[in-house]
CSV table of C-alpha atoms and ligand atoms in Angstrom, one decimal:
chain,number,residue,atom,x,y,z
I,1,MET,CA,116.8,95.8,126.0
I,2,ARG,CA,115.7,92.2,126.2
I,3,SER,CA,112.4,90.4,125.3
I,4,GLN,CA,111.6,86.7,125.1
I,5,VAL,CA,110.1,87.1,121.6
I,6,VAL,CA,110.6,89.9,119.0
I,7,ILE,CA,107.8,90.0,116.4
I,8,ILE,CA,108.6,91.8,113.2
I,9,GLY,CA,105.4,93.2,111.6
I,10,SER,CA,102.0,94.2,113.1
I,11,GLY,CA,99.7,92.7,110.5
I,12,PRO,CA,97.1,90.1,111.7
I,13,ALA,CA,99.8,87.4,112.2
I,14,GLY,CA,102.1,89.6,114.4
I,15,LEU,CA,99.3,91.1,116.4
I,16,LEU,CA,97.5,87.8,117.0
I,17,LEU,CA,100.7,86.0,118.0
I,18,GLY,CA,101.6,89.0,120.3
I,19,GLN,CA,98.3,88.9,122.0
I,20,LEU,CA,98.3,85.2,122.7
I,21,LEU,CA,101.9,85.4,124.0
I,22,THR,CA,101.1,88.4,126.3
I,23,ASN,CA,98.0,86.5,127.7
I,24,ALA,CA,100.3,83.5,128.4
I,25,GLY,CA,102.8,85.7,130.3
I,26,ILE,CA,105.5,85.5,127.5
I,27,ASP,CA,106.9,89.0,126.9
I,28,ASN,CA,107.1,90.3,123.4
I,29,VAL,CA,107.8,93.5,121.4
I,30,ILE,CA,106.4,94.2,117.9
I,31,LEU,CA,108.5,96.2,115.5
I,32,GLU,CA,106.5,97.7,112.7
I,33,ARG,CA,107.9,99.6,109.7
I,34,SER,CA,104.8,101.7,109.0
I,35,SER,CA,102.7,104.0,111.1
I,36,LYS,CA,99.6,102.6,112.9
I,37,GLU,CA,97.4,104.7,110.6
I,38,HIS,CA,99.0,103.2,107.5
I,39,VAL,CA,98.5,99.7,108.8
I,40,LEU,CA,94.9,100.4,109.5
I,41,SER,CA,94.3,102.0,106.1
I,42,ARG,CA,95.0,98.8,104.1
I,43,VAL,CA,91.7,97.3,102.9
I,44,ARG,CA,92.2,93.5,102.4
I,45,ALA,CA,90.5,90.4,103.6
I,46,GLY,CA,86.9,90.0,104.5
I,47,VAL,CA,86.1,86.4,105.3
I,48,LEU,CA,87.1,84.6,108.5
I,49,GLU,CA,87.1,80.9,109.1
I,50,GLU,CA,85.6,79.5,112.4
I,51,GLY,CA,89.1,78.7,113.5
I,52,THR,CA,90.2,82.3,113.0
I,53,VAL,CA,87.1,83.5,114.9
I,54,ALA,CA,87.9,81.2,117.8
I,55,MET,CA,91.5,82.4,118.0
I,56,LEU,CA,90.4,86.0,118.1
I,57,GLU,CA,88.1,85.1,121.0
I,58,GLU,CA,90.9,83.2,122.7
I,59,ALA,CA,93.1,86.3,122.3
I,60,GLY,CA,90.4,88.3,124.1
I,61,ALA,CA,89.8,90.4,120.9
I,62,GLY,CA,86.5,88.9,119.6
I,63,ARG,CA,83.8,90.9,121.3
I,64,ARG,CA,83.2,93.5,118.5
I,65,MET,CA,83.5,90.9,115.8
I,66,ARG,CA,80.7,88.8,117.5
I,67,ARG,CA,78.6,91.9,117.7
I,68,GLU,CA,79.2,93.5,114.2
I,69,GLY,CA,80.5,90.6,112.1
I,70,LEU,CA,78.1,88.9,109.7
I,71,PRO,CA,77.9,85.0,110.0
I,72,HIS,CA,77.4,83.5,106.5
I,73,ASP,CA,76.0,80.0,105.9
I,74,GLY,CA,76.7,79.9,102.2
I,75,PHE,CA,77.7,81.8,99.0
I,76,ASP,CA,76.7,81.8,95.4
I,77,VAL,CA,78.7,80.6,92.4
I,78,ALA,CA,77.4,82.3,89.2
I,79,PHE,CA,78.2,81.4,85.6
I,80,ASP,CA,76.3,81.2,82.3
I,81,GLY,CA,73.8,83.8,83.5
I,82,LYS,CA,72.6,81.7,86.5
I,83,HIS,CA,73.6,81.4,90.1
I,84,HIS,CA,73.9,78.4,92.4
I,85,ARG,CA,74.0,78.4,96.1
I,86,ILE,CA,76.8,76.5,98.0
I,87,ASP,CA,75.2,75.6,101.3
I,88,LEU,CA,78.3,75.8,103.5
I,89,PHE,CA,76.3,75.0,106.7
I,90,GLY,CA,74.5,72.0,105.2
I,91,LEU,CA,77.5,70.6,103.3
I,92,THR,CA,79.9,70.8,106.3
I,93,GLY,CA,77.6,69.6,109.1
I,94,GLY,CA,77.1,73.0,110.6
I,95,LYS,CA,80.1,75.2,109.8
I,96,ARG,CA,79.9,78.8,108.6
I,97,VAL,CA,82.3,81.7,108.0
I,98,MET,CA,82.2,85.2,109.4
I,99,VAL,CA,82.4,88.3,107.2
I,100,TYR,CA,84.4,90.9,109.1
I,101,GLY,CA,87.0,93.2,107.6
I,102,GLN,CA,90.7,92.7,108.2
I,103,THR,CA,90.9,96.4,109.1
I,104,GLU,CA,88.4,95.9,111.9
I,105,LEU,CA,90.2,92.7,113.1
I,106,THR,CA,93.5,94.6,113.1
I,107,HIS,CA,92.0,97.5,115.0
I,108,ASP,CA,90.6,95.1,117.7
I,109,LEU,CA,93.9,93.4,118.1
I,110,MET,CA,95.7,96.7,118.4
I,111,ASP,CA,93.2,97.9,121.0
I,112,ALA,CA,93.7,94.7,123.0
I,113,ARG,CA,97.5,95.1,122.8
I,114,GLU,CA,97.3,98.7,124.0
I,115,ALA,CA,94.9,97.7,126.9
I,116,ALA,CA,97.5,95.0,128.0
I,117,GLY,CA,100.2,97.6,127.9
I,118,THR,CA,102.5,95.5,125.5
I,119,GLU,CA,104.9,97.5,123.4
I,120,THR,CA,104.7,98.1,119.7
I,121,VAL,CA,107.3,100.3,118.0
I,122,TYR,CA,105.7,101.8,114.9
I,123,GLU,CA,107.8,103.4,112.2
I,124,ALA,CA,110.8,101.3,113.1
I,125,ALA,CA,113.3,101.6,110.2
I,126,ASP,CA,115.9,99.2,109.0
I,127,VAL,CA,114.6,96.3,111.2
I,128,ALA,CA,117.1,93.4,110.9
I,129,PRO,CA,117.2,90.0,112.6
I,130,HIS,CA,120.7,88.8,113.6
I,131,ASP,CA,122.4,85.5,114.7
I,132,PHE,CA,119.2,83.5,114.5
I,133,ASP,CA,121.2,80.4,113.6
I,134,GLY,CA,122.8,80.5,117.1
I,135,ASP,CA,121.1,80.6,120.5
I,136,GLN,CA,121.5,84.3,121.2
I,137,PRO,CA,119.6,86.1,118.4
I,138,TYR,CA,118.9,89.8,118.4
I,139,VAL,CA,117.1,92.4,116.3
I,140,THR,CA,118.2,95.9,115.5
I,141,TYR,CA,116.2,98.8,114.2
I,142,ARG,CA,116.4,102.6,113.9
I,143,LYS,CA,113.9,105.0,115.3
I,144,GLU,CA,114.3,108.8,115.0
I,145,GLY,CA,117.9,108.4,114.0
I,146,VAL,CA,118.9,106.2,117.0
I,147,THR,CA,119.8,102.5,116.5
I,148,HIS,CA,118.3,100.1,119.1
I,149,ARG,CA,119.1,96.5,119.8
I,150,ILE,CA,116.7,93.9,121.4
I,151,ASP,CA,118.2,90.6,122.5
I,152,CYS,CA,115.7,87.7,122.5
I,153,ASP,CA,115.1,84.0,122.6
I,154,PHE,CA,113.1,83.9,119.3
I,155,ILE,CA,112.2,86.1,116.4
I,156,ALA,CA,108.8,85.8,114.7
I,157,GLY,CA,109.0,87.1,111.1
I,158,CYS,CA,105.4,88.3,110.5
I,159,ASP,CA,106.3,91.0,108.1
I,160,GLY,CA,104.4,90.0,105.0
I,161,TYR,CA,105.5,89.2,101.5
I,162,HIS,CA,107.8,92.3,101.2
I,163,GLY,CA,109.3,91.9,104.7
I,164,ILE,CA,112.9,91.6,105.8
I,165,SER,CA,112.7,88.3,107.7
I,166,ARG,CA,112.5,85.9,104.7
I,167,ARG,CA,115.1,87.9,102.9
I,168,SER,CA,117.5,87.6,105.8
I,169,VAL,CA,117.8,83.9,105.3
I,170,PRO,CA,120.7,82.7,103.2
I,171,GLU,CA,119.6,81.6,99.7
I,172,ARG,CA,120.9,78.1,100.0
I,173,ALA,CA,118.8,77.5,103.1
I,174,ILE,CA,115.4,78.3,101.6
I,175,SER,CA,113.4,76.9,98.6
I,176,LEU,CA,110.8,79.1,96.9
I,177,PHE,CA,107.8,78.0,94.9
I,178,GLU,CA,105.9,80.5,92.9
I,179,ARG,CA,103.2,81.0,90.3
I,180,THR,CA,102.0,84.4,89.1
I,181,TYR,CA,98.7,84.8,87.3
I,182,PRO,CA,98.3,87.0,84.2
I,183,PHE,CA,95.7,89.3,85.7
I,184,GLY,CA,94.8,91.3,88.9
I,185,TRP,CA,91.8,92.2,91.0
I,186,LEU,CA,90.4,95.7,91.0
I,187,GLY,CA,88.5,96.2,94.2
I,188,ILE,CA,86.2,99.0,95.4
I,189,LEU,CA,84.5,99.9,98.7
I,190,VAL,CA,81.3,101.8,98.5
I,191,ASP,CA,78.6,102.7,101.0
I,192,VAL,CA,75.6,101.1,99.4
I,193,PRO,CA,73.8,98.0,100.7
I,194,PRO,CA,75.3,94.7,99.2
I,195,VAL,CA,73.5,93.3,96.2
I,196,SER,CA,72.9,90.1,98.1
I,197,ASP,CA,73.0,88.8,101.7
I,198,GLU,CA,75.7,86.3,100.7
I,199,LEU,CA,78.9,86.6,98.5
I,200,ILE,CA,78.6,85.9,94.8
I,201,TYR,CA,81.7,84.5,93.0
I,202,CYS,CA,81.1,84.9,89.2
I,203,ASN,CA,82.7,83.3,86.2
I,204,HIS,CA,82.1,85.2,83.0
I,205,ARG,CA,83.6,85.4,79.5
I,206,ARG,CA,84.6,89.0,80.2
I,207,GLY,CA,86.4,87.9,83.4
I,208,PHE,CA,85.8,87.1,87.1
I,209,ALA,CA,83.7,89.2,89.4
I,210,LEU,CA,83.0,89.0,93.1
I,211,CYS,CA,80.3,90.7,95.2
I,212,SER,CA,81.3,90.9,98.8
I,213,MET,CA,80.6,93.2,101.7
I,214,ARG,CA,81.8,94.7,104.9
I,215,SER,CA,78.4,95.4,106.6
I,216,THR,CA,74.8,95.6,105.7
I,217,THR,CA,75.4,99.1,104.3
I,218,ARG,CA,78.9,98.8,102.9
I,219,SER,CA,79.8,96.7,99.8
I,220,ARG,CA,83.1,95.4,98.6
I,221,TYR,CA,83.2,94.5,94.9
I,222,TYR,CA,85.9,93.1,92.7
I,223,VAL,CA,86.5,92.6,88.9
I,224,GLN,CA,89.3,90.7,87.2
I,225,CYS,CA,91.5,93.3,85.4
I,226,LEU,CA,94.6,93.5,83.4
I,227,LEU,CA,98.0,93.4,85.2
I,228,ASP,CA,99.0,96.7,83.9
I,229,ASP,CA,95.7,98.4,84.5
I,230,ARG,CA,95.8,101.4,86.9
I,231,THR,CA,93.0,102.7,89.1
I,232,GLU,CA,92.9,105.9,87.0
I,233,ASP,CA,91.8,103.6,84.0
I,234,TRP,CA,88.8,102.6,86.1
I,235,PRO,CA,86.5,105.5,86.9
I,236,ASP,CA,83.4,104.4,88.9
I,237,GLU,CA,81.2,104.4,85.8
I,238,ARG,CA,83.4,102.0,84.0
I,239,PHE,CA,83.6,99.7,87.1
I,240,TRP,CA,79.8,99.6,87.5
I,241,ASP,CA,79.2,99.0,83.8
I,242,GLU,CA,81.7,96.2,83.7
I,243,ILE,CA,80.6,94.4,86.9
I,244,ARG,CA,77.0,94.5,85.8
I,245,ARG,CA,77.9,93.0,82.4
I,246,ARG,CA,79.5,90.1,84.2
I,247,LEU,CA,76.8,89.3,86.7
I,248,PRO,CA,73.6,87.4,86.1
I,249,GLU,CA,70.8,89.7,84.8
I,250,ASP,CA,68.7,89.6,88.0
I,251,VAL,CA,71.7,90.5,90.2
I,252,ALA,CA,72.9,93.2,87.8
I,253,GLN,CA,69.4,94.8,87.8
I,254,ARG,CA,69.1,95.1,91.6
I,255,MET,CA,72.7,96.2,92.2
I,256,LYS,CA,72.9,99.6,93.9
I,257,THR,CA,75.8,101.8,92.7
I,258,GLY,CA,77.4,104.8,94.3
I,259,LYS,CA,80.6,106.7,94.6
I,260,SER,CA,83.5,104.5,95.7
I,261,PHE,CA,85.7,105.7,98.5
I,262,GLU,CA,88.5,103.2,98.0
I,263,LYS,CA,89.8,101.6,94.9
I,264,SER,CA,92.9,99.4,94.5
I,265,ILE,CA,94.4,96.8,92.2
I,266,ALA,CA,96.1,93.7,93.6
I,267,PRO,CA,98.2,91.2,91.5
I,268,LEU,CA,97.4,87.5,92.0
I,269,ARG,CA,100.2,85.2,93.1
I,270,SER,CA,100.7,81.8,94.7
I,271,PHE,CA,104.0,81.5,96.6
I,272,VAL,CA,105.5,79.3,99.3
I,273,ALA,CA,108.8,79.4,101.1
I,274,GLU,CA,110.2,76.3,102.7
I,275,PRO,CA,111.0,75.7,105.5
I,276,MET,CA,109.3,78.2,107.8
I,277,ARG,CA,111.9,77.9,110.5
I,278,PHE,CA,115.6,78.9,110.4
I,279,GLY,CA,117.1,78.2,113.8
I,280,ARG,CA,115.5,80.8,116.1
I,281,LEU,CA,113.7,82.7,113.3
I,282,PHE,CA,110.2,81.6,112.4
I,283,LEU,CA,108.2,82.9,109.4
I,284,ALA,CA,104.4,83.2,109.7
I,285,GLY,CA,101.7,84.4,107.4
I,286,ASP,CA,102.4,86.3,104.2
I,287,ALA,CA,106.1,86.3,105.0
I,288,ALA,CA,106.1,82.6,104.2
I,289,HIS,CA,103.3,82.2,101.7
I,290,ILE,CA,100.9,84.0,99.5
I,291,VAL,CA,97.6,82.8,98.0
I,292,PRO,CA,95.5,84.5,95.4
I,293,PRO,CA,92.5,86.0,97.2
I,294,THR,CA,89.9,83.9,95.4
I,295,GLY,CA,89.6,81.3,98.2
I,296,ALA,CA,89.7,83.9,101.0
I,297,LYS,CA,92.5,82.0,102.6
I,298,GLY,CA,95.4,84.5,103.2
I,299,LEU,CA,94.5,85.9,106.5
I,300,ASN,CA,93.1,82.6,107.7
I,301,LEU,CA,96.3,80.8,106.8
I,302,ALA,CA,98.3,83.5,108.7
I,303,CYS,CA,96.2,82.7,111.8
I,304,GLY,CA,96.7,78.9,111.3
I,305,ASP,CA,100.5,79.5,111.4
I,306,VAL,CA,100.1,81.5,114.6
I,307,ARG,CA,98.1,78.6,116.1
I,308,TYR,CA,101.1,76.2,115.6
I,309,LEU,CA,103.7,78.8,116.5
I,310,PHE,CA,102.0,80.0,119.6
I,311,ASP,CA,101.4,76.4,120.8
I,312,GLY,CA,105.0,75.5,120.2
I,313,LEU,CA,106.3,78.6,122.0
I,314,GLN,CA,104.0,78.1,125.0
I,315,GLU,CA,105.1,74.5,125.2
I,316,TYR,CA,108.7,75.6,125.2
I,317,TYR,CA,108.3,78.2,128.0
I,318,THR,CA,105.8,76.3,130.2
I,319,GLY,CA,106.4,72.7,129.4
I,320,LYS,CA,110.2,73.0,128.8
I,321,SER,CA,109.8,71.0,125.6
I,322,ALA,CA,111.0,72.0,122.1
I,323,ALA,CA,108.8,69.4,120.4
I,324,GLY,CA,106.2,72.0,119.3
I,325,ILE,CA,108.6,74.5,117.8
I,326,ASP,CA,110.5,71.6,116.2
I,327,ALA,CA,107.3,70.5,114.5
I,328,TYR,CA,106.2,74.0,113.5
I,329,SER,CA,107.5,74.2,109.9
I,330,ALA,CA,106.3,70.7,108.8
I,331,LYS,CA,102.9,71.1,110.5
I,332,ALA,CA,102.3,74.6,109.1
I,333,LEU,CA,103.5,73.7,105.5
I,334,SER,CA,101.2,70.7,105.4
I,335,ARG,CA,98.2,73.0,106.0
I,336,VAL,CA,99.6,75.8,103.8
I,337,TRP,CA,100.0,73.5,100.7
I,338,LYS,CA,96.3,72.4,101.0
I,339,ALA,CA,95.2,76.0,101.0
I,340,GLU,CA,97.6,76.8,98.1
I,341,ARG,CA,96.0,74.0,96.2
I,342,PHE,CA,92.4,75.2,97.0
I,343,SER,CA,93.2,78.8,96.1
I,344,TRP,CA,94.9,77.9,92.9
I,345,TRP,CA,91.9,75.7,92.0
I,346,MET,CA,89.3,78.3,92.8
I,347,THR,CA,91.3,80.9,90.8
I,348,THR,CA,91.7,78.6,87.8
I,349,THR,CA,88.0,77.6,87.8
I,350,LEU,CA,86.6,81.1,88.1
I,351,HIS,CA,88.9,83.5,86.1
I,352,LEU,CA,89.3,84.2,82.4
I,353,PHE,CA,92.6,82.7,81.0
I,354,PRO,CA,92.7,83.9,77.4
I,355,GLU,CA,95.8,81.8,76.7
I,356,THR,CA,94.0,78.5,77.4
I,357,GLY,CA,91.7,79.1,74.5
I,358,ALA,CA,88.5,77.3,73.6
I,359,PHE,CA,89.6,74.0,75.2
I,360,GLY,CA,90.3,75.7,78.5
I,361,ARG,CA,86.9,77.4,78.4
I,362,ARG,CA,85.1,74.1,77.8
I,363,ILE,CA,87.0,72.5,80.7
I,364,GLN,CA,86.0,75.3,83.0
I,365,GLU,CA,82.4,75.0,82.0
I,366,ALA,CA,82.5,71.3,82.7
I,367,GLU,CA,84.2,71.9,86.1
I,368,LEU,CA,81.6,74.5,87.1
I,369,ASP,CA,78.7,72.3,86.0
I,370,TYR,CA,80.1,69.4,87.9
I,371,LEU,CA,80.8,71.6,90.9
I,372,VAL,CA,77.2,72.8,91.4
I,373,HIS,CA,75.5,69.5,90.4
I,374,SER,CA,77.6,67.0,92.3
I,375,ARG,CA,77.1,66.9,96.1
I,376,ALA,CA,80.6,65.4,96.4
I,377,ALA,CA,82.2,68.3,94.5
I,378,SER,CA,80.2,70.9,96.4
I,379,MET,CA,81.2,69.3,99.7
I,380,ALA,CA,84.9,69.4,98.7
I,381,LEU,CA,84.5,73.1,98.0
I,382,ALA,CA,82.6,73.8,101.2
I,383,GLU,CA,85.0,71.8,103.4
I,384,ASN,CA,87.9,73.8,102.1
I,385,TYR,CA,86.2,77.2,102.1
I,386,VAL,CA,85.1,77.0,105.8
I,387,GLY,CA,88.7,75.9,106.6
I,388,LEU,CA,90.5,72.7,107.1
I,389,PRO,CA,91.0,71.8,110.8
I,390,PHE,CA,94.2,73.0,112.6
U,401,RFL,P1,100.6,91.6,106.5
U,401,RFL,O1,99.1,92.0,106.7
U,401,RFL,O2,101.2,92.0,105.2
U,401,RFL,O3,101.4,92.4,107.6
U,401,RFL,C1,102.8,92.5,107.6
U,401,RFL,C2,103.2,93.7,108.4
U,401,RFL,O4,104.7,93.7,108.4
U,401,RFL,C3,105.1,95.1,108.2
U,401,RFL,N1,106.4,95.0,107.6
U,401,RFL,C4,107.5,95.3,108.3
U,401,RFL,N2,107.7,95.7,109.6
U,401,RFL,C5,109.0,95.9,110.0
U,401,RFL,N3,110.1,95.8,109.2
U,401,RFL,C6,109.9,95.4,107.9
U,401,RFL,N4,111.0,95.3,107.1
U,401,RFL,C7,108.6,95.2,107.4
U,401,RFL,N5,108.1,94.8,106.2
U,401,RFL,C8,106.8,94.7,106.4
U,401,RFL,C9,104.0,95.6,107.2
U,401,RFL,O5,104.0,97.0,107.2
U,401,RFL,C10,102.8,95.0,107.8
U,401,RFL,O6,102.1,95.8,108.7
U,401,RFL,O7,100.9,90.1,106.7
U,401,RFL,P2,100.2,89.0,107.7
U,401,RFL,O8,100.1,89.5,109.1
U,401,RFL,O9,100.9,87.7,107.4
U,401,RFL,O10,98.7,88.9,107.2
U,401,RFL,C11,98.3,88.4,106.0
U,401,RFL,C12,97.1,89.0,105.4
U,401,RFL,O11,97.2,90.4,105.5
U,401,RFL,C13,96.8,88.6,104.0
U,401,RFL,O12,97.1,87.2,103.8
U,401,RFL,C14,95.3,88.8,103.6
U,401,RFL,O13,95.0,90.2,103.5
U,401,RFL,C15,95.0,88.2,102.2
U,401,RFL,N6,93.6,88.4,101.7
U,401,RFL,C16,92.6,87.7,102.2
U,401,RFL,N7,92.8,86.8,103.2
U,401,RFL,C17,91.7,86.1,103.8
U,401,RFL,O14,91.9,85.2,104.6
U,401,RFL,N8,90.4,86.3,103.4
U,401,RFL,C18,90.1,87.2,102.4
U,401,RFL,O15,88.9,87.4,102.1
U,401,RFL,C19,91.2,87.9,101.8
U,401,RFL,N9,91.0,88.8,100.8
U,401,RFL,C20,93.4,89.4,100.7
U,401,RFL,C21,92.0,89.5,100.3
U,401,RFL,C22,94.4,90.1,100.2
U,401,RFL,C23,94.1,91.1,99.2
U,401,RFL,N10,95.2,91.8,98.7
U,401,RFL,C24,95.2,93.2,98.6
U,401,RFL,C25,96.5,91.2,98.6
U,401,RFL,C26,91.7,90.5,99.3
U,401,RFL,C27,92.8,91.2,98.8
U,401,RFL,C28,92.4,92.2,97.7
U,402,PHB,C1,86.6,90.5,100.5
U,402,PHB,O1,85.5,90.8,101.0
U,402,PHB,O2,87.5,91.4,100.4
U,402,PHB,C2,86.8,89.2,99.9
U,402,PHB,C3,85.9,88.2,100.1
U,402,PHB,C4,86.1,86.9,99.6
U,402,PHB,C5,87.3,86.7,98.9
U,402,PHB,C6,88.2,87.7,98.7
U,402,PHB,C7,88.0,88.9,99.3
U,402,PHB,O3,87.5,85.5,98.3
């Protein structure tokens, strides 16, 4: 079998790239290790930048998001028992974000792909990219005990942090940059109305907390937890008790609680692989970089990579120029590092780092006080949060 582009992974990066390629008449196949149901069961991101929203629309998969997504013009930063609004719309000259779950976005892109009749192979085992340093790359995989081979022009490694694409690159050809944080996020989903119309990011002596949502009737809440905590350590009663202690009094008092139907713990990590292109293999999304979720950047960065990669591939096929794909890695990394910086900064400012001691705590207090009382500092936060331009 032959396809112009083989995409490894059907997360947001792979699906969005696939849909843009299909619409541009460039044939592609997605090879996904898991089942469709498994991919759709992962609860992750919730905040989309305007650029991401525009790309979903460009891909023809934005209709439900426009109908059901919640546009947000600001969010609150809470500390020291008080909360302060960051007016995203006012501070950025009219930009906002869209609250719409990654699960829904993935669903919409899968539906669009099915409607277009483009192939996805789910439960593809032992996917392996080959010969991408030459000009006749191919990908092999196993399905129901049979080995298959797809010859292609290009391979897009959109298979996330644990994928095979990055690990297929010889060690000497790749540089890795990494920082891990000494805590995780415990997140729950619960069908009660959100405590506020907008998100609340909260710094507290007991640790970070975040109030987010999926709809006007479904809340998504997080608390900073220990790295070795397990969900069994956190029955709902403990979770509600803890998040209420961290939030400002007025917020804690009006918070509606209920039985959670999803609970998971995620470690926090900053990670970048350089470069993002190896001959005819391109890495995009979490396969190339990870940010801690505090800045809500992971999914949006994946879509930013897809912007540059799709434009480059389209230029290659229609304009007969390799300039776009040649510039891909440098362009993507320049944007990636800015989002890495922002996510690291937001994480550092809002979480409890016991090892930094009393000095670290005072610096954090000064940073937060400066942030909410200086228009320049608030503007810098807002500009990064709504997303730097592509
Ligand atoms: P994904 O979503 O991990 O998809 C990769 C896909 O590749 C498949 N795969 C393979 N397929 C074939 N062969 C192999 N060997 C394979 N290995 C893996 C996997 O099964 C999977 O289907 O990567 P992608 O597409 O790059 O998308 C990245 C985003 O999912 C990620 O950055 C975000 O979820 C991060 N994130 C957030 N991002 C935001 O922009 N805004 C947010 O508000 C936000 N909140 C979050 C987050 C991530 C979180 N966790 C759990 C890490 C909140 C949390 C708690
Ligand atoms: C979420 O709703 O899951 C969410 C929102 C904002 C973040 C991270 C996660 O910064």
